[in-house]
mmCIF file of C-alpha atoms in Angstrom:
data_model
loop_
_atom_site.group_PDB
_atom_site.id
_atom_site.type_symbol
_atom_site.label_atom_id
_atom_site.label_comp_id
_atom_site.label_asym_id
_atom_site.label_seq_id
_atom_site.Cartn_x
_atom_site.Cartn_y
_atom_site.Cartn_z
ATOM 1 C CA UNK A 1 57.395 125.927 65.587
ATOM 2 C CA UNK A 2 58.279 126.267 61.989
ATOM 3 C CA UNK A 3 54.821 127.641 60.738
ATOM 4 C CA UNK A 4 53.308 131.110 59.876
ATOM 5 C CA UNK A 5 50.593 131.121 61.823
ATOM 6 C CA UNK A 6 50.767 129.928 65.275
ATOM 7 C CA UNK A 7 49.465 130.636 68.219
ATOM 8 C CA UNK A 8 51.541 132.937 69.237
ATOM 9 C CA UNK A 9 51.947 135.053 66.610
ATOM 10 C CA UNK A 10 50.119 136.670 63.581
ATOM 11 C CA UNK A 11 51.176 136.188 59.771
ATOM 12 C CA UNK A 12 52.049 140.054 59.460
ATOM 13 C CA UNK A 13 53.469 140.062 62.725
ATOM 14 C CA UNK A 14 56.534 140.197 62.063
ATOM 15 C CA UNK A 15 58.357 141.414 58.769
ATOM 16 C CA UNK A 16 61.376 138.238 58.894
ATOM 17 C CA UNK A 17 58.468 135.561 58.248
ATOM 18 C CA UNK A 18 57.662 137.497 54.921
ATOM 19 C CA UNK A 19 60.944 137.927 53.547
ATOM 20 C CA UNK A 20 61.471 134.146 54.698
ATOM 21 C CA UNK A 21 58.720 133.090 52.485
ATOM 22 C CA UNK A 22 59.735 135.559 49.543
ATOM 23 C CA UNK A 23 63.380 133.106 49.705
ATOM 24 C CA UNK A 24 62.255 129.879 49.702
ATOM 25 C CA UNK A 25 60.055 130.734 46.511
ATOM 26 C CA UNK A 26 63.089 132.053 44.505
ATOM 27 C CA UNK A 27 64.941 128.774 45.640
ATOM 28 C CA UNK A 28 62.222 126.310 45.447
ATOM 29 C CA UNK A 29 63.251 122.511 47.235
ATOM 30 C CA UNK A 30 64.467 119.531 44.365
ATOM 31 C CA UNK A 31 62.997 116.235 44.842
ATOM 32 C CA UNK A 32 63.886 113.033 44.131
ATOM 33 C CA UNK A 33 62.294 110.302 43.112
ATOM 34 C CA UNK A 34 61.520 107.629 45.955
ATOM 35 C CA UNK A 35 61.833 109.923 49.462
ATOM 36 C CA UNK A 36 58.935 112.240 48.464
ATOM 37 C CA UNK A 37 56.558 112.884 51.419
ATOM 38 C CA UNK A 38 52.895 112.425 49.971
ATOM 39 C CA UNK A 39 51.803 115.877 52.582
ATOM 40 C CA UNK A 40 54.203 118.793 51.475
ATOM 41 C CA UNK A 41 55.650 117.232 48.009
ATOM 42 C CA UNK A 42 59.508 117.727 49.670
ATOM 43 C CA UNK A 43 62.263 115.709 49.824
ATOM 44 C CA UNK A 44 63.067 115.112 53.606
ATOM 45 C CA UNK A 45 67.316 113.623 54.216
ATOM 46 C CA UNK A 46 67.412 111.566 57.341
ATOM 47 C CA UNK A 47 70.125 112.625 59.829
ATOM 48 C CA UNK A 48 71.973 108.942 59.098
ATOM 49 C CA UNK A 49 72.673 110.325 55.456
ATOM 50 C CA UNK A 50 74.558 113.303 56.160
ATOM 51 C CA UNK A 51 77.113 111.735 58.735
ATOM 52 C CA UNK A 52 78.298 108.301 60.326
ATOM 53 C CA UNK A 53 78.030 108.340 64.374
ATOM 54 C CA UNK A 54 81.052 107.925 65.741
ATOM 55 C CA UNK A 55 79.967 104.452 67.839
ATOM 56 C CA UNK A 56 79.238 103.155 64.015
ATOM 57 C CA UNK A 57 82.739 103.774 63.062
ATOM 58 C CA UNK A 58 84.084 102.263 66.189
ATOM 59 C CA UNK A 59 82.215 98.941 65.369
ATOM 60 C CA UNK A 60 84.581 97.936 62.964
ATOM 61 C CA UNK A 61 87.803 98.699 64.626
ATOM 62 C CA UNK A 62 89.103 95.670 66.240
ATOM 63 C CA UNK A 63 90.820 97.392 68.826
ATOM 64 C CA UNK A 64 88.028 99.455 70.607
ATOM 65 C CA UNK A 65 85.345 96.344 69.442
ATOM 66 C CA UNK A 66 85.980 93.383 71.150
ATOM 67 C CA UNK A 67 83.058 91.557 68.354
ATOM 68 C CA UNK A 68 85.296 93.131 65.617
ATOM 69 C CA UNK A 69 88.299 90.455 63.965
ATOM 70 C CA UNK A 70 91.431 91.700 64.510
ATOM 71 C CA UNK A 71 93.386 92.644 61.558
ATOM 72 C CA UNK A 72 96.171 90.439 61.281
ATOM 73 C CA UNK A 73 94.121 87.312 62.061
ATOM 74 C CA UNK A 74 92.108 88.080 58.749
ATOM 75 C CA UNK A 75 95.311 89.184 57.022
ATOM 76 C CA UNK A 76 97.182 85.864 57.638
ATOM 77 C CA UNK A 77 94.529 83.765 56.607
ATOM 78 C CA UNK A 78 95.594 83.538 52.601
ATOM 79 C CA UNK A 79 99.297 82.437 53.946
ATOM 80 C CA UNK A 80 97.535 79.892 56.614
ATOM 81 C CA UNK A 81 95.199 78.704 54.321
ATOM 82 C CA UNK A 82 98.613 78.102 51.441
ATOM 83 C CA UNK A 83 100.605 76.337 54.246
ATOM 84 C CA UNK A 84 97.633 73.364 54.615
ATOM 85 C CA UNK A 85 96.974 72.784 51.091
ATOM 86 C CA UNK A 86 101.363 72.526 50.760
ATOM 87 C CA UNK A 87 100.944 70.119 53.781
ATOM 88 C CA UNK A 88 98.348 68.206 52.680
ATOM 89 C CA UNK A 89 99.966 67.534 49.195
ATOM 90 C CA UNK A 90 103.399 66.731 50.969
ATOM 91 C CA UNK A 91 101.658 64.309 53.359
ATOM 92 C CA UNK A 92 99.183 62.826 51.412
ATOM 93 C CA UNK A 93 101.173 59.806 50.308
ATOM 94 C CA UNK A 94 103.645 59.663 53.528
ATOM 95 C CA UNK A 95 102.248 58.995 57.505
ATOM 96 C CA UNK A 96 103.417 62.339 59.207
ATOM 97 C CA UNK A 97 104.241 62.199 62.521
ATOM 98 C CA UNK A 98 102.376 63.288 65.657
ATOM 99 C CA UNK A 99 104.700 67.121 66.495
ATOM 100 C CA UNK A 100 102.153 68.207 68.697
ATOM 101 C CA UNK A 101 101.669 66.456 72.402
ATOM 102 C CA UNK A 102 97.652 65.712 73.045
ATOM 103 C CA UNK A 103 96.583 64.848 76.668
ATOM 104 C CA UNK A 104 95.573 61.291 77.383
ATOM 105 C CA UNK A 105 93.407 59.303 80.286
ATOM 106 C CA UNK A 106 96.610 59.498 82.345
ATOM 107 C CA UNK A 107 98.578 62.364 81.082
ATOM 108 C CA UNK A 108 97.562 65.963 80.699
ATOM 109 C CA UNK A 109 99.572 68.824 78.919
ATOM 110 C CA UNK A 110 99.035 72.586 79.694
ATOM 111 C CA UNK A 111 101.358 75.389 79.015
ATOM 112 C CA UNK A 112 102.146 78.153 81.305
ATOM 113 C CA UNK A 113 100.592 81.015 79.397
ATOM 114 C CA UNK A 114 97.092 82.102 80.906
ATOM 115 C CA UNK A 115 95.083 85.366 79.881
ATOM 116 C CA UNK A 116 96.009 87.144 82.775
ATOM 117 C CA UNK A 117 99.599 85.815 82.793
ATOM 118 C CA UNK A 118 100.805 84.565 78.749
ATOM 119 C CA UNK A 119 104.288 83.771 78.408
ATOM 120 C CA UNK A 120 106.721 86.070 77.615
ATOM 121 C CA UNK A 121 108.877 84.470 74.651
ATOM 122 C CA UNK A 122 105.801 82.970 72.938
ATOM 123 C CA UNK A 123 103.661 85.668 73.089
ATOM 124 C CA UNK A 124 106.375 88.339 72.043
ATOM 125 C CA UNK A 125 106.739 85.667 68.914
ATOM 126 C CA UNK A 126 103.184 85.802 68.030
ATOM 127 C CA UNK A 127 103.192 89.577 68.329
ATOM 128 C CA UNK A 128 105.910 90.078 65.828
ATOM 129 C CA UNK A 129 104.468 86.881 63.589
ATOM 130 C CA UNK A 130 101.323 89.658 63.363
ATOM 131 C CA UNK A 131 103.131 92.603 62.746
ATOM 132 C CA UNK A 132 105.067 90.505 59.794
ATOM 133 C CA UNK A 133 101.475 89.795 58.321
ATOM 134 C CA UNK A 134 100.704 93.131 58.022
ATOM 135 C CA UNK A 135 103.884 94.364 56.235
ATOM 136 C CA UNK A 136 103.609 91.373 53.968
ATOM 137 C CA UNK A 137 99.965 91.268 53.032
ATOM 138 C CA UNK A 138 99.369 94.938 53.304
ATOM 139 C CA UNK A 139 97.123 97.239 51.180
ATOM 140 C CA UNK A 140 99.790 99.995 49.905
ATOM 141 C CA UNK A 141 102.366 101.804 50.941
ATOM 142 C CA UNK A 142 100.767 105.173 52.792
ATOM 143 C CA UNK A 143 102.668 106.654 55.592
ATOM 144 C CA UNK A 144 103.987 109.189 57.311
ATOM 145 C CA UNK A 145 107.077 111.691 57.430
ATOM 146 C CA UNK A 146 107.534 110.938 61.348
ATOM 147 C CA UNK A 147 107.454 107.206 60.951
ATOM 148 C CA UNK A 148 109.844 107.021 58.070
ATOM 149 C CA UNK A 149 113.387 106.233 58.385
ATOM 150 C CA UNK A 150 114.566 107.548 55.378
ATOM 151 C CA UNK A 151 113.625 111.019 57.530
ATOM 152 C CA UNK A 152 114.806 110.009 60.403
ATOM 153 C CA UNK A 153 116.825 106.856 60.742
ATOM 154 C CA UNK A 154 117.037 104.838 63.717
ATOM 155 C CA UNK A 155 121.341 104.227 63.246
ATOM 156 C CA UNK A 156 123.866 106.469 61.527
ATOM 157 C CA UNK A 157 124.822 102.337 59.662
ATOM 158 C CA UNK A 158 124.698 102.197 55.999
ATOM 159 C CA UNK A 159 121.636 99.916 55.292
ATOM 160 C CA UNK A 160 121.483 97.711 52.406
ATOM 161 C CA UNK A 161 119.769 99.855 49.258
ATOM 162 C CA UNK A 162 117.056 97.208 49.342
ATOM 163 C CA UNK A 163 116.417 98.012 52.629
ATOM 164 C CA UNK A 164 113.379 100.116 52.580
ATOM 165 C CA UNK A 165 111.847 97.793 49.568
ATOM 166 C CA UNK A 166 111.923 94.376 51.062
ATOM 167 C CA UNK A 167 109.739 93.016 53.113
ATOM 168 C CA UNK A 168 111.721 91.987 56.665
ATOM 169 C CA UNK A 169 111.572 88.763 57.749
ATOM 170 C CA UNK A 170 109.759 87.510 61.121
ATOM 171 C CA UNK A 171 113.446 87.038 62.071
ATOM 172 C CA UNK A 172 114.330 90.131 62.102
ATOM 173 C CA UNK A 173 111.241 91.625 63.669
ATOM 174 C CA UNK A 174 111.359 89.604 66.337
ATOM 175 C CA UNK A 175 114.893 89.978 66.934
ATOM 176 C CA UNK A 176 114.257 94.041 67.326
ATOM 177 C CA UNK A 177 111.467 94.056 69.719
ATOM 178 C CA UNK A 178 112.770 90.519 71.978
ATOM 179 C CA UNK A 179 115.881 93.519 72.459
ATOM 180 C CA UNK A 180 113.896 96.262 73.568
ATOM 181 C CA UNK A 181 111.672 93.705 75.298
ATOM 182 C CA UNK A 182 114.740 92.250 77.566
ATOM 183 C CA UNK A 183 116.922 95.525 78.032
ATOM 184 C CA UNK A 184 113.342 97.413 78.986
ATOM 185 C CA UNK A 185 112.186 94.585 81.167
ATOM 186 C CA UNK A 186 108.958 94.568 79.825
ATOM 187 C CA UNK A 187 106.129 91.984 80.262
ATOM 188 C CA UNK A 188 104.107 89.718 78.333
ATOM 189 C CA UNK A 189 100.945 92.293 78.640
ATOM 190 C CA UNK A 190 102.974 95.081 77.402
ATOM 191 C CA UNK A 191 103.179 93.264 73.878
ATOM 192 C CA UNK A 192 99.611 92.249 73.695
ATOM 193 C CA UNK A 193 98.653 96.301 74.190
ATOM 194 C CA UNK A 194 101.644 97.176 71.742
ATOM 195 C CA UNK A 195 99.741 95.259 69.073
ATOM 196 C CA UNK A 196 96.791 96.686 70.114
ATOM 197 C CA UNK A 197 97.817 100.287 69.596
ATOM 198 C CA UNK A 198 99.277 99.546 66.364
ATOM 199 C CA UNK A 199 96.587 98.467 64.933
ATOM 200 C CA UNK A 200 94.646 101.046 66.178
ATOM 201 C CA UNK A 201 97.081 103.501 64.816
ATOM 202 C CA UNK A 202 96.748 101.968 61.125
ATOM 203 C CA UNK A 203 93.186 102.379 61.635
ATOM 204 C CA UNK A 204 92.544 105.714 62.608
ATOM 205 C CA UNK A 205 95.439 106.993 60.909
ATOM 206 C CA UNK A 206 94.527 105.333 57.595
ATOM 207 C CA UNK A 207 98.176 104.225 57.066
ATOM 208 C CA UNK A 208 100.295 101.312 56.202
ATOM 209 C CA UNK A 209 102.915 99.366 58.066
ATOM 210 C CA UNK A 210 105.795 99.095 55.183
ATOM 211 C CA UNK A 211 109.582 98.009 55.300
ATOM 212 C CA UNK A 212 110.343 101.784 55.592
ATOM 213 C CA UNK A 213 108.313 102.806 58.747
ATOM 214 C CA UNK A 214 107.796 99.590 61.009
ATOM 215 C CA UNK A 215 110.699 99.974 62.937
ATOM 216 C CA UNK A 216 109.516 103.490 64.319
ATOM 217 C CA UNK A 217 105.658 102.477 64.648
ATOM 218 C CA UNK A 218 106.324 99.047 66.608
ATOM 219 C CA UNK A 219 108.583 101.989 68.824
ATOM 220 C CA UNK A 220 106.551 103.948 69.208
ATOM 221 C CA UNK A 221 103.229 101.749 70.109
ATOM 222 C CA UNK A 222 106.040 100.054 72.832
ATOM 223 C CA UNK A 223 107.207 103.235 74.484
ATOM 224 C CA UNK A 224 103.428 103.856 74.725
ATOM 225 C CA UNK A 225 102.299 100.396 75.572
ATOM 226 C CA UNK A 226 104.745 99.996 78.260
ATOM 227 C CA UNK A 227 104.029 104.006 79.826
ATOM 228 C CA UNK A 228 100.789 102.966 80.344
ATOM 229 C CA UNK A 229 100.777 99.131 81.489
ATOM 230 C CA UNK A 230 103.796 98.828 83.862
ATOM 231 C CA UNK A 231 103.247 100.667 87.378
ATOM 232 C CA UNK A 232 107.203 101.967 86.768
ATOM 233 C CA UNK A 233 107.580 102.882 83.046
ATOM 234 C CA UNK A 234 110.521 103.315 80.974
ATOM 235 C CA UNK A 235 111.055 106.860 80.094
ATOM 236 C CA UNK A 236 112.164 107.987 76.958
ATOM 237 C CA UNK A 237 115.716 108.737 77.459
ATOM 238 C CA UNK A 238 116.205 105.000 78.471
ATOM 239 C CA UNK A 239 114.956 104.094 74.920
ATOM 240 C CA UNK A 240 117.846 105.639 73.499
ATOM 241 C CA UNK A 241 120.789 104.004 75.904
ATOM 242 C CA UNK A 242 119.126 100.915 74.103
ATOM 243 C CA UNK A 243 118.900 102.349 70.224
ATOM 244 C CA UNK A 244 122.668 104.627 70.560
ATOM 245 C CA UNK A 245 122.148 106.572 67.379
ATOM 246 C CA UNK A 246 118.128 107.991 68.459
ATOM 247 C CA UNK A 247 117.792 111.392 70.705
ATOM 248 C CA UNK A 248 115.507 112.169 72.817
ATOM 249 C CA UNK A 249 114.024 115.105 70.780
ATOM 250 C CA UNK A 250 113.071 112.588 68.442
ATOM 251 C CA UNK A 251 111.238 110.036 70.550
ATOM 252 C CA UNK A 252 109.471 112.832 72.077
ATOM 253 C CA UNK A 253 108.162 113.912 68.987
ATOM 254 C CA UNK A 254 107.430 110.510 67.860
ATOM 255 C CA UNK A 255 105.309 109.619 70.916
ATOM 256 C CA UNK A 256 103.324 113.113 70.714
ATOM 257 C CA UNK A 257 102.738 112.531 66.645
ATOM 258 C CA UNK A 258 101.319 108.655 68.269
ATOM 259 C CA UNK A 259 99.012 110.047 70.719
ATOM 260 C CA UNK A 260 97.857 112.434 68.322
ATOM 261 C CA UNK A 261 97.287 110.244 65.772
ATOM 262 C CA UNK A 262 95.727 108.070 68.210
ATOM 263 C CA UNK A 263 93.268 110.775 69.211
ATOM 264 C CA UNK A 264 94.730 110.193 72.780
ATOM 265 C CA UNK A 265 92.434 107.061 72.726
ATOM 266 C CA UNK A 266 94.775 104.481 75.161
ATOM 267 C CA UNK A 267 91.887 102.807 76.620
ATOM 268 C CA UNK A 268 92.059 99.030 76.084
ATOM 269 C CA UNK A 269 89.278 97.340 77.485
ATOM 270 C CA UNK A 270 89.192 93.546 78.844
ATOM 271 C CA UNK A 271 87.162 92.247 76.599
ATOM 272 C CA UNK A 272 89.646 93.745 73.640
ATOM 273 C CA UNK A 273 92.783 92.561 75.408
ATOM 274 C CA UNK A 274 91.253 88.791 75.555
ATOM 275 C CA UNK A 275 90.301 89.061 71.962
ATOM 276 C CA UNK A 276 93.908 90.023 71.032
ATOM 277 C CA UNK A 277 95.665 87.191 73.404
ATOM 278 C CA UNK A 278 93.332 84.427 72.181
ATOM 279 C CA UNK A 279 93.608 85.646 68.765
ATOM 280 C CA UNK A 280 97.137 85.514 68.775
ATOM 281 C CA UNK A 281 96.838 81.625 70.399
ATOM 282 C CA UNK A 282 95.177 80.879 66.710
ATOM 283 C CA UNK A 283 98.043 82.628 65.113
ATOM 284 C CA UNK A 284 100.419 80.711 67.118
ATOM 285 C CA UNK A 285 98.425 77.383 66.287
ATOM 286 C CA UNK A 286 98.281 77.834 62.268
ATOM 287 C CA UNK A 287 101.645 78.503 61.988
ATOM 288 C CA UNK A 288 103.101 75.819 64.283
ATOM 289 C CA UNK A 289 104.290 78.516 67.155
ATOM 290 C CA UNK A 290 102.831 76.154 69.821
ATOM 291 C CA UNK A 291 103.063 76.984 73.551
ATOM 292 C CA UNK A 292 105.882 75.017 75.183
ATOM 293 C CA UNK A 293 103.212 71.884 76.557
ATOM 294 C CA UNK A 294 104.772 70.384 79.654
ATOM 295 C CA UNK A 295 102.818 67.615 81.644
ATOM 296 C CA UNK A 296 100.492 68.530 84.659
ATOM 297 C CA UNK A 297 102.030 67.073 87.936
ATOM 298 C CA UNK A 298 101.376 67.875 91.428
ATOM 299 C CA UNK A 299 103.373 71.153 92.366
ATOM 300 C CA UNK A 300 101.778 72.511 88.992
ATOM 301 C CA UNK A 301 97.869 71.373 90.181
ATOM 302 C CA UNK A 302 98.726 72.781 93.418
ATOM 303 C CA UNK A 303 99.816 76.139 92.124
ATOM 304 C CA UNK A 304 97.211 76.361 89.780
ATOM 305 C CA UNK A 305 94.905 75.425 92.277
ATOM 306 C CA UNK A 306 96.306 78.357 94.563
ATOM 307 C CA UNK A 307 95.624 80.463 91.435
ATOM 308 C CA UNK A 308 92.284 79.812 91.158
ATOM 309 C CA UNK A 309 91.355 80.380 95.000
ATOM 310 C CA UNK A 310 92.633 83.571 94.967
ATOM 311 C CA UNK A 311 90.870 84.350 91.981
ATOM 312 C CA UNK A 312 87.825 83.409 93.673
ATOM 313 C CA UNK A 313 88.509 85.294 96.829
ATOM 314 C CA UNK A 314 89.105 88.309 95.236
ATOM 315 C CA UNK A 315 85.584 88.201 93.011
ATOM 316 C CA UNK A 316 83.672 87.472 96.466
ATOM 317 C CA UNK A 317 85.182 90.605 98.241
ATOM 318 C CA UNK A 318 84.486 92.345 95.176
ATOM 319 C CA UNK A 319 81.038 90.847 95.506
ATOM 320 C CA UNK A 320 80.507 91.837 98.858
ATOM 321 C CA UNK A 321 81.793 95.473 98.710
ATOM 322 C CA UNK A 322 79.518 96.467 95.234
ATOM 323 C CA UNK A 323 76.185 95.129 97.354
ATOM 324 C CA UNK A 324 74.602 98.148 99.237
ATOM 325 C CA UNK A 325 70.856 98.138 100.055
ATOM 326 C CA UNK A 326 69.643 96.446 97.449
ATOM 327 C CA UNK A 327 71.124 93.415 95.815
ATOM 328 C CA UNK A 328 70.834 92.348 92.200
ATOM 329 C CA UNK A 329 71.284 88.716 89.920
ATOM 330 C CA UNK A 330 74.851 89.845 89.353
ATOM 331 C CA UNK A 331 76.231 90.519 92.736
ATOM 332 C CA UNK A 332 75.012 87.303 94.250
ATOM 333 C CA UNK A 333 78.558 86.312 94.297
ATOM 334 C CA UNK A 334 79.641 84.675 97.321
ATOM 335 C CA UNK A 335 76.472 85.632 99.243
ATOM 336 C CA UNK A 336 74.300 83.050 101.621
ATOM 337 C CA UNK A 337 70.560 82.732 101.489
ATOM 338 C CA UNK A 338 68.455 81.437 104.649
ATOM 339 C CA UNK A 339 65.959 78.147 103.944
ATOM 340 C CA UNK A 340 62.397 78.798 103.897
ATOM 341 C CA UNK A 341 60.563 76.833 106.648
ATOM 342 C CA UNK A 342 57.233 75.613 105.288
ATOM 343 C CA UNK A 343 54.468 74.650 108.332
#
């Protein structure tokens, strides 16, 4: 394919070869210096020059990558890494004393946040600790009309005229979504995905999270977190018995302009959602946001005990109904082998 002569066909067979060739001589091929093929003398672009594949891209986005860092992790290192070199110079000379509980040979501390389970207060306290990192440490100050509240403002209040210049406080983030957290009912899970989506928003968007739009993104990426976590979602129109001054043309619009913007991408795999939760445990531990630690006693063995059984139960019948004819090193769960008898 590709030649003059083949066979299947004659150099005069067929007058489109010859006009072909008459082309390519008045526009003759540039080369360049290095990717010169020794053969024909022309300068041959490999596919991976002209465009990026789309799995390449999704490499470095922490929230379809589960081996990608998360965002605000790396963003509130510079803060993190300020706060121990402060507490190292204010406790150099003095003895500080012990504010975090460590287990012992007769006393062990666990809190009652678990992957599967996290606790609601502390984790909706790491989630807006993250979102504060990435207003404060941010690149710029790119957004969008939809997301601004200068455009369209979440109360008919006067705001301060510093309002959309300042940086919020973790305060007052966390004071706005623990509201819409407690009048919507939602869980622990449901912020964990919320911070997901918003970071996958600044990504694919190629936006920034700024005192004028964050109210309106962290909204949005709940309204959509919690539609497609909880079994019985909030719909829009309860949204705005919560924030009086919003309609529900306008959160309707809003969530379209997020799944757009999203690509409709609202998968969020396992091994993301661990990432996030565990990522959000360091958050918690280098900014002194420690789980409450209570000590292990016997009704809290027992339940955790009860936990882990049915945990375990529930991977063997899995185990059992994925084997079919055949089984395989990864479905051995739960399943007995017979003793070889050796005469």
């Amino acid at each position: 394919m590709g030649a003059t002569v083949s066979c299947c066909m004659s150099p005069g067979g067929s007058p489109k070869l010859a006009r072909r060739a008459v082309e390519l001589d008045d526009y003759p091929i540039t080369t360049t210096g290095d990717d010169v093929s020794e053969d024909t003398g022309t300068y041959l672009q490999h596919i991976s020059d002209r465009e990026v594949p789309d799995e390449l891209a999704q490499e470095s986005n922490p929230s379809d990558n589960a081996r990608a860092s998360t965002i605000f992790l790396n963003k509130s290192q510079t803060d993190v890494r300020e706060k121990r070199r402060s507490n190292y110079l204010s406790n150099h000379h003095t003895s500080p004393g012990l504010s975090k509980k460590y287990s012992s040979c007769s006393t062990i501390f666990l809190d009652d946040s678990t992957v599967s389970l996290p606790n609601l207060k502390s984790t909706v306290k790491c989630v807006t600790l993250a979102i504060y990192y990435h207003i404060k440490n941010r690149d710029s100050n790119r957004s969008l009309d939809i997301f601004d509240e200068k455009i369209h403002p979440l109360t008919r209040e006067k705001v301060p005229e510093d309002y959309y210049s300042v940086d919020p406080e973790h305060k007052l983030i966390y004071r706005f979504v623990r509201t819409l957290f407690s009048s919507a009912q939602l869980t622990a899970e449901c912020a964990i995905v919320t911070l997901v989506y918003l970071e996958r928003l600044l990504t694919y968007a190629e936006m920034d999270i700024c005192p004028c739009n964050w109210k309106r993104i962290v909204l949005g990426a709940i309204l959509l977190a919690s539609k497609v976590w909880d079994d019985q979602a909030v719909w829009n129109v309860d949204y705005c018995q919560i924030l009086k001054d919003i309609t529900v043309e306008d959160m309707n619009e809003m969530e379209r302009h997020f799944l757009e913007l999203l690509q409709f991408n609202i998968n969020v795999p396992a091994s993301v959602y661990a990432k996030y939760y565990f990522d959000l445990r360091s958050l918690a531990d280098d900014n002194n946001l420690n789980f409450p630690l209570e000590p292990l006693d016997n009704q809290r063995a027992t339940k955790l005990e009860a936990i882990s059984r049915l945990c375990e139960d529930k991977y063997k019948d899995l185990g059992k109904v994925t084997i079919r004819r055949s089984l395989s090193a990864d479905n051995l769960v739960g399943v007995r082998t017979t003793h070889a008898v050796l005469s």
